[in-house]
Amino acid sequence: MILQALDGYYKRLADDPEKNISVQGFGTQKFYFGLLINKNGELLENSVIDLRETPKKKPLPILLNVPQEMEERSGSKVAPHFLWDNTGYVLGVDDKGKPEKALKKFDAFKDFHHQLCDDTEDEGLQAVLRFLDSWNPENASELRYWDEMRGMQIAFMLAMEGRPQYIHDRPEAKRIWLEYLKKNSAEIRGNCLVSGKKDSPIARLHPAIKGVRGAQTKGAAIVSFNLKSFTSYNKEQSYNAPVSTEVTFNYTTALNYLLRSDSRQKVQIGDATTVFWTERESFVEGFMGAVFDPSDNDNKQLRTYLEAVRKGKMPDDIEEPDMKFFILGLSPNASRLSVRFWHVTTTEDISMKIGQHFSDLVINREYDNNPEFPGMWQLLRETAVLRKLDNVSPVLAGAFMRAILTGESYPRSLLSTVITRIRSDQTVNYLRAAMIKAYLVRYSRKIKPLEMEVKMGLDKESPNIAYRLGRLFAVLEKAQKDAIPGAKATIKDRYYSSASATPRAVFPQLLRLAQHHIQKAEYGYSSDKRIEEIMQEIQSFPGHLSIEDQGLFALGYYHQRPELFKKSEKKEEK
Amino acid sequence: MAYGIKLKVWGEYACFTRPEMKVERVSYDVITPSAARGVLEAIYWKPEIRWVIDRIHVFKPIRFDNIRRNELGNKLSSANVKKAMKDGKSPVEIFIEDNRQQRAATVLRAVAYGIEAHFEIRKGENNTAKHVEMFSRRARRGQYFHHPYLGCREFPAHFELVEEDFTDKSAFEDEDERDLGWMLHDIDFNNNMEARFFRAVMRNGVIDVPPFGAEEVVA
């Protein structure tokens, strides 16, 4: 499923020349400099070409498709690459502080190229051989840009009339490389468990996946058997799960493409780096990331889309509603990657689910600049200690995400975490109220109908005790504020958490206290009236409130508060 | 198939690990034939018979969940065991404290399957009625050799012998066809422990399992 889908995505990318995706046997590498040689293998005066691009201040490397790395260079192993490498291999001098080792690498590089290219007439490859034969590593320091390029990767370029050309792009070079690969490919053959192809070469190790946050920079693997306990029936490494080298290459290349640094199909959710893609080209694929992590809220197309789906409508732009939509969340675990979630759906379905999510979230906003379509990380930050993203529970993030994608009820831990946060810092803000409301709406729809319907704004008619108590608490707070405007510790600071959890222990005392406030305040009678109105439906204070009721309490409080300030402002104007 | 049996199994969690993702475990979407065989063998098995899974009914929707567990990173080497057998005093032990591995798993939640199976006689007297009776009696009473489980020992399976037809409605009843990809069929224990795979296709909530030796089952 996962590997199959990625394999399919690779094929889609490979068909699209604009995507510039690597083909089998080749991989992208970062380059800063190129070495320009002529047909005789001589370096000319300005032979080091600066390949860097400088869109901003910092020079960035360019990505080139070059013959892939054959095997991992671990420890002291000397293994040259074909037609590109770092200066240690190409020029015999590097920045590692071991000149003899570098010379050894250079010799290995030279031998390797002789071995591959001695029989060819191709002038580009012959030029490389001539260059390697005549090059003296002692001259390296005389090269232009030497200080900057020392130790970096270098590609060969051939001086041609007009523009110089990369030697690794020459058809002959590609042919030789593929032939070499074929000869040295895995010896074990078998049936691929992803494609089902019979008698294909089976990969022993799978290439690394780069770009998952928190994983090692050199990459980590999804399929890896790096400890004894992972193996079964005396099988070694990836022979535990036979996957053909072709599929191995395809799925890792596609996944690395999705995870590249400027990918618009990637978003971080909790500890999971999440990627999206569709079966075929589609516009939803491009901004699904923005739905979860809206870095640019001004994107007009995105807004139109979100507004439409929130109303339950399908935006017309989606031509193929039943196109498959894939979501894969990966998180690092030691040198491996674990699949945190995997979800296959259709573009229509995903649009509906996202619309449902945002319509469940709708609640009166506190301030005009509150986001109308809060991203997932904005919401989750409200559940974290000190509102730090690092403190978001990864389990909660994953479960929340899953709830959004499947339309199931939100995780109960979402409600309890939000309530805990409210109780510990006594703040019911827009995002928290929205999450509580969304939770309760879905709870009511999916699990058990609540006694009341949860609305966007104040519901004066609702007889629900928890909700009423929340409203009452807001009124009591206002009464105190009217009486003692600059109070340091308000009743909210001191009593919110006990009022919401064990009303019977707190409210009688608060009401008594309120009488003093009402007497003292200028417009005390209005508070008195409000208290009376709310209390009408409250026969007795419950001993304790369940977590759902505490949610309603918070909502009652959140809904009532702006109401109080609205009225009082009007009165002062008079 | 006169001696076919039907068994309903269900559980809170299940993990039918995919071989390519068995390190950071990811489950197959549904129970594999070899896992189903394991359930049957837990209830009743004798060296004379071999269970063959014919059909798998998927009753509940496919739902995933994440859990993290501490698992062991190493295996006890056979050399150690041999040594201990020889000298009678070398320790044969492995300590979780020294070798703990935290591993994540994407597992299935709330599953229920119907297993249709029969058995073949491998050797001995050909008395199929005896084996059917013994299995049915044990299953009816809830007896088992070891507790049947859904893919991992941590996920116990509840079971019930179904004597007529399955009455449960499948969540996929209206879905004509769903391709579940290549799935592990079973291990070929006679041939270098080779794993054999088949293309699992669910039609209206039912997966037909080809016989182990069939052409569509590939190694």
mmCIF file of C-alpha atoms in Angstrom, chain B:
data_model
loop_
_atom_site.group_PDB
_atom_site.id
_atom_site.type_symbol
_atom_site.label_atom_id
_atom_site.label_comp_id
_atom_site.label_asym_id
_atom_site.label_seq_id
_atom_site.Cartn_x
_atom_site.Cartn_y
_atom_site.Cartn_z
ATOM 1 C CA MET B 1 -16.001 -29.108 1.579
ATOM 2 C CA ALA B 2 -17.787 -31.255 4.026
ATOM 3 C CA TYR B 3 -15.212 -30.743 6.684
ATOM 4 C CA GLY B 4 -14.999 -26.956 6.427
ATOM 5 C CA ILE B 5 -15.356 -24.862 9.547
ATOM 6 C CA LYS B 6 -16.372 -21.278 10.218
ATOM 7 C CA LEU B 7 -15.031 -19.183 13.049
ATOM 8 C CA LYS B 8 -15.677 -15.611 13.977
ATOM 9 C CA VAL B 9 -12.793 -13.803 15.654
ATOM 10 C CA TRP B 10 -12.692 -10.292 17.003
ATOM 11 C CA GLY B 11 -10.620 -8.085 19.228
ATOM 12 C CA GLU B 12 -9.830 -4.577 20.374
ATOM 13 C CA TYR B 13 -6.458 -4.391 18.657
ATOM 14 C CA ALA B 14 -4.706 -6.314 15.947
ATOM 15 C CA CYS B 15 -1.408 -6.056 14.140
ATOM 16 C CA PHE B 16 -0.756 -8.173 11.070
ATOM 17 C CA THR B 17 2.679 -6.830 10.403
ATOM 18 C CA ARG B 18 3.792 -6.196 6.845
ATOM 19 C CA PRO B 19 7.147 -7.810 6.237
ATOM 20 C CA GLU B 20 8.645 -4.681 4.686
ATOM 21 C CA MET B 21 7.547 -2.669 7.684
ATOM 22 C CA LYS B 22 7.978 -5.084 10.460
ATOM 23 C CA VAL B 23 10.568 -3.041 12.284
ATOM 24 C CA GLU B 24 8.500 0.031 12.883
ATOM 25 C CA ARG B 25 5.441 -2.100 12.528
ATOM 26 C CA VAL B 26 2.693 -1.285 10.092
ATOM 27 C CA SER B 27 -0.204 -3.655 9.882
ATOM 28 C CA TYR B 28 -1.859 -5.047 6.781
ATOM 29 C CA ASP B 29 -5.397 -3.785 6.343
ATOM 30 C CA VAL B 30 -6.896 -7.131 7.247
ATOM 31 C CA ILE B 31 -5.946 -10.447 8.770
ATOM 32 C CA THR B 32 -3.524 -12.510 6.700
ATOM 33 C CA PRO B 33 -4.121 -16.188 5.949
ATOM 34 C CA SER B 34 -1.160 -17.211 8.080
ATOM 35 C CA ALA B 35 -2.465 -15.222 11.047
ATOM 36 C CA ALA B 36 -5.849 -16.867 10.598
ATOM 37 C CA ARG B 37 -4.132 -20.237 10.508
ATOM 38 C CA GLY B 38 -2.424 -19.304 13.778
ATOM 39 C CA VAL B 39 -5.785 -18.630 15.393
ATOM 40 C CA LEU B 40 -7.143 -22.005 14.320
ATOM 41 C CA GLU B 41 -4.022 -23.815 15.450
ATOM 42 C CA ALA B 42 -4.299 -22.198 18.842
ATOM 43 C CA ILE B 43 -7.686 -23.798 19.259
ATOM 44 C CA TYR B 44 -7.009 -27.169 17.738
ATOM 45 C CA TRP B 45 -4.134 -28.707 15.879
ATOM 46 C CA LYS B 46 -2.570 -32.126 15.537
ATOM 47 C CA PRO B 47 0.490 -33.125 13.518
ATOM 48 C CA GLU B 48 -1.843 -35.168 11.324
ATOM 49 C CA ILE B 49 -3.609 -32.123 9.876
ATOM 50 C CA ARG B 50 -2.825 -28.912 8.096
ATOM 51 C CA TRP B 51 -5.216 -25.977 8.219
ATOM 52 C CA VAL B 52 -6.055 -24.265 4.938
ATOM 53 C CA ILE B 53 -7.751 -20.891 4.923
ATOM 54 C CA ASP B 54 -10.382 -20.564 2.210
ATOM 55 C CA ARG B 55 -12.074 -17.256 2.744
ATOM 56 C CA ILE B 56 -11.846 -14.268 5.042
ATOM 57 C CA HIS B 57 -14.823 -12.073 5.818
ATOM 58 C CA VAL B 58 -14.083 -8.541 6.967
ATOM 59 C CA PHE B 59 -16.872 -7.225 9.175
ATOM 60 C CA LYS B 60 -15.673 -3.969 10.655
ATOM 61 C CA PRO B 61 -14.244 -0.889 8.942
ATOM 62 C CA ILE B 62 -10.470 -0.689 8.697
ATOM 63 C CA ARG B 63 -9.209 1.706 11.358
ATOM 64 C CA PHE B 64 -5.645 2.390 12.380
ATOM 65 C CA ASP B 65 -4.114 3.571 15.609
ATOM 66 C CA ASN B 66 -0.599 4.286 16.818
ATOM 67 C CA ILE B 67 1.093 2.814 19.813
ATOM 68 C CA ARG B 68 4.632 2.783 21.088
ATOM 69 C CA ARG B 69 6.030 -0.213 22.859
ATOM 70 C CA ASN B 70 9.259 -1.323 24.373
ATOM 71 C CA GLU B 71 10.583 -4.288 22.542
ATOM 72 C CA LEU B 72 13.729 -6.315 22.660
ATOM 73 C CA GLY B 73 16.567 -5.494 20.258
ATOM 74 C CA ASN B 74 18.399 -8.768 20.243
ATOM 75 C CA LYS B 75 17.961 -12.473 19.891
ATOM 76 C CA LEU B 76 19.575 -15.154 21.949
ATOM 77 C CA SER B 77 22.201 -16.694 19.745
ATOM 78 C CA SER B 78 22.057 -20.399 19.086
ATOM 79 C CA ALA B 79 25.790 -20.612 19.791
ATOM 80 C CA ASN B 80 25.143 -19.559 23.388
ATOM 81 C CA VAL B 81 22.535 -22.202 23.789
ATOM 82 C CA LYS B 82 24.776 -24.878 22.332
ATOM 83 C CA LYS B 83 27.565 -23.878 24.665
ATOM 84 C CA ALA B 84 25.295 -24.053 27.660
ATOM 85 C CA MET B 85 24.088 -27.463 26.613
ATOM 86 C CA LYS B 86 27.641 -28.664 26.374
ATOM 87 C CA ASP B 87 29.088 -27.369 29.614
ATOM 88 C CA GLY B 88 25.884 -27.199 31.590
ATOM 89 C CA LYS B 89 26.682 -23.956 33.335
ATOM 90 C CA SER B 90 26.986 -21.088 30.802
ATOM 91 C CA PRO B 91 24.155 -18.639 31.279
ATOM 92 C CA VAL B 92 21.349 -18.638 28.741
ATOM 93 C CA GLU B 93 19.853 -15.264 29.293
ATOM 94 C CA ILE B 94 19.055 -11.946 27.762
ATOM 95 C CA PHE B 95 18.121 -8.846 29.713
ATOM 96 C CA ILE B 96 15.564 -6.391 28.418
ATOM 97 C CA GLU B 97 17.299 -3.604 30.358
ATOM 98 C CA ASP B 98 20.403 -3.875 28.190
ATOM 99 C CA ASN B 99 18.631 -4.207 24.937
ATOM 100 C CA ARG B 100 15.512 -2.150 25.025
ATOM 101 C CA GLN B 101 14.206 -0.754 21.775
ATOM 102 C CA GLN B 102 11.357 1.653 21.640
ATOM 103 C CA ARG B 103 9.392 0.896 18.542
ATOM 104 C CA ALA B 104 6.311 2.469 17.092
ATOM 105 C CA ALA B 105 3.496 0.459 15.623
ATOM 106 C CA THR B 106 0.569 1.350 13.424
ATOM 107 C CA VAL B 107 -2.021 -1.199 14.466
ATOM 108 C CA LEU B 108 -5.635 -1.967 13.674
ATOM 109 C CA ARG B 109 -8.431 -1.020 16.050
ATOM 110 C CA ALA B 110 -11.627 -2.907 16.761
ATOM 111 C CA VAL B 111 -11.510 -5.709 14.225
ATOM 112 C CA ALA B 112 -13.838 -8.613 13.514
ATOM 113 C CA TYR B 113 -13.305 -11.303 10.919
ATOM 114 C CA GLY B 114 -14.956 -14.427 9.759
ATOM 115 C CA ILE B 115 -12.617 -17.265 8.887
ATOM 116 C CA GLU B 116 -13.672 -20.056 6.587
ATOM 117 C CA ALA B 117 -11.223 -22.925 6.539
ATOM 118 C CA HIS B 118 -10.778 -26.624 6.108
ATOM 119 C CA PHE B 119 -7.933 -28.966 6.795
ATOM 120 C CA GLU B 120 -5.969 -31.520 4.902
ATOM 121 C CA ILE B 121 -4.761 -34.777 6.321
ATOM 122 C CA ARG B 122 -0.983 -34.891 6.174
ATOM 123 C CA LYS B 123 -0.427 -38.387 7.510
ATOM 124 C CA GLY B 124 -1.987 -41.065 9.632
ATOM 125 C CA GLU B 125 -5.517 -42.377 9.473
ATOM 126 C CA ASN B 126 -7.890 -40.469 7.304
ATOM 127 C CA ASN B 127 -10.519 -39.743 9.911
ATOM 128 C CA THR B 128 -11.644 -36.244 9.111
ATOM 129 C CA ALA B 129 -14.860 -36.443 11.128
ATOM 130 C CA LYS B 130 -12.813 -36.913 14.279
ATOM 131 C CA HIS B 131 -10.821 -33.738 13.727
ATOM 132 C CA VAL B 132 -13.847 -31.653 12.759
ATOM 133 C CA GLU B 133 -15.648 -32.824 15.870
ATOM 134 C CA MET B 134 -12.697 -32.131 18.117
ATOM 135 C CA PHE B 135 -12.216 -28.653 16.705
ATOM 136 C CA SER B 136 -15.901 -27.813 16.900
ATOM 137 C CA ARG B 137 -16.265 -29.101 20.430
ATOM 138 C CA ARG B 138 -13.260 -27.180 21.640
ATOM 139 C CA ALA B 139 -14.243 -23.979 19.848
ATOM 140 C CA ARG B 140 -17.817 -24.207 21.112
ATOM 141 C CA ARG B 141 -16.594 -24.486 24.662
ATOM 142 C CA GLY B 142 -14.010 -21.740 24.233
ATOM 143 C CA GLN B 143 -11.098 -24.101 24.776
ATOM 144 C CA TYR B 144 -7.671 -23.537 23.316
ATOM 145 C CA PHE B 145 -4.076 -24.750 23.582
ATOM 146 C CA HIS B 146 -2.760 -21.228 23.889
ATOM 147 C CA HIS B 147 -4.756 -18.045 23.703
ATOM 148 C CA PRO B 148 -5.439 -17.192 20.057
ATOM 149 C CA TYR B 149 -4.209 -13.759 19.093
ATOM 150 C CA LEU B 150 -4.540 -11.262 16.276
ATOM 151 C CA GLY B 151 -1.079 -10.970 14.775
ATOM 152 C CA CYS B 152 0.801 -10.167 17.980
ATOM 153 C CA ARG B 153 0.637 -12.022 21.254
ATOM 154 C CA GLU B 154 -0.331 -8.775 22.981
ATOM 155 C CA PHE B 155 -3.589 -8.598 21.060
ATOM 156 C CA PRO B 156 -5.798 -11.473 22.195
ATOM 157 C CA ALA B 157 -8.584 -12.700 19.970
ATOM 158 C CA HIS B 158 -12.092 -13.576 21.064
ATOM 159 C CA PHE B 159 -13.670 -16.313 19.049
ATOM 160 C CA GLU B 160 -16.929 -18.017 18.412
ATOM 161 C CA LEU B 161 -17.741 -21.084 16.374
ATOM 162 C CA VAL B 162 -20.244 -20.284 13.663
ATOM 163 C CA GLU B 163 -22.223 -23.392 12.791
ATOM 164 C CA GLU B 164 -24.499 -21.960 10.140
ATOM 165 C CA ASP B 165 -23.643 -18.877 8.102
ATOM 166 C CA PHE B 166 -22.047 -15.666 9.279
ATOM 167 C CA THR B 167 -24.770 -13.298 10.367
ATOM 168 C CA ASP B 168 -22.640 -10.181 10.768
ATOM 169 C CA LYS B 169 -22.993 -7.472 8.195
ATOM 170 C CA SER B 170 -19.773 -6.363 6.592
ATOM 171 C CA ALA B 171 -18.894 -2.690 6.500
ATOM 172 C CA PHE B 172 -17.727 -3.290 2.934
ATOM 173 C CA GLU B 173 -20.807 -5.081 1.727
ATOM 174 C CA ASP B 174 -21.548 -2.407 -0.851
ATOM 175 C CA GLU B 175 -18.006 -2.127 -2.104
ATOM 176 C CA ASP B 176 -17.615 -4.176 -5.240
ATOM 177 C CA GLU B 177 -13.906 -4.536 -5.151
ATOM 178 C CA ARG B 178 -10.968 -3.270 -3.163
ATOM 179 C CA ASP B 179 -7.400 -4.154 -4.008
ATOM 180 C CA LEU B 180 -5.380 -4.692 -0.857
ATOM 181 C CA GLY B 181 -2.076 -5.209 -2.623
ATOM 182 C CA TRP B 182 0.315 -8.088 -2.236
ATOM 183 C CA MET B 183 -0.179 -9.861 1.030
ATOM 184 C CA LEU B 184 1.735 -12.528 2.823
ATOM 185 C CA HIS B 185 0.049 -15.866 2.281
ATOM 186 C CA ASP B 186 2.254 -18.069 4.382
ATOM 187 C CA ILE B 187 5.777 -19.307 4.795
ATOM 188 C CA ASP B 188 6.952 -22.239 2.731
ATOM 189 C CA PHE B 189 8.542 -24.244 5.517
ATOM 190 C CA ASN B 190 9.726 -26.971 3.165
ATOM 191 C CA ASN B 191 11.613 -24.624 0.926
ATOM 192 C CA ASN B 192 14.161 -22.525 2.792
ATOM 193 C CA MET B 193 11.453 -20.718 4.771
ATOM 194 C CA GLU B 194 10.445 -18.755 1.735
ATOM 195 C CA ALA B 195 7.635 -16.274 2.144
ATOM 196 C CA ARG B 196 4.844 -16.559 -0.395
ATOM 197 C CA PHE B 197 2.542 -13.720 -1.347
ATOM 198 C CA PHE B 198 -0.790 -13.359 -3.066
ATOM 199 C CA ARG B 199 -2.798 -10.491 -4.424
ATOM 200 C CA ALA B 200 -5.507 -9.836 -1.860
ATOM 201 C CA VAL B 201 -8.716 -8.504 -3.330
ATOM 202 C CA MET B 202 -11.759 -7.877 -1.168
ATOM 203 C CA ARG B 203 -15.091 -8.237 -2.915
ATOM 204 C CA ASN B 204 -18.111 -7.107 -0.949
ATOM 205 C CA GLY B 205 -16.178 -7.630 2.249
ATOM 206 C CA VAL B 206 -14.930 -11.118 1.421
ATOM 207 C CA ILE B 207 -11.409 -12.132 0.469
ATOM 208 C CA ASP B 208 -10.965 -15.388 -1.387
ATOM 209 C CA VAL B 209 -7.682 -16.972 -0.434
ATOM 210 C CA PRO B 210 -6.079 -19.020 -3.187
ATOM 211 C CA PRO B 211 -4.612 -22.377 -2.181
ATOM 212 C CA PHE B 212 -0.983 -22.224 -1.117
ATOM 213 C CA GLY B 213 0.240 -24.052 -4.195
ATOM 214 C CA ALA B 214 -1.795 -22.011 -6.652
ATOM 215 C CA GLU B 215 -0.112 -20.215 -9.492
ATOM 216 C CA GLU B 216 -1.130 -16.758 -8.282
ATOM 217 C CA VAL B 217 0.722 -17.328 -5.032
ATOM 218 C CA VAL B 218 4.279 -16.185 -5.646
ATOM 219 C CA ALA B 219 7.379 -16.602 -3.583
#
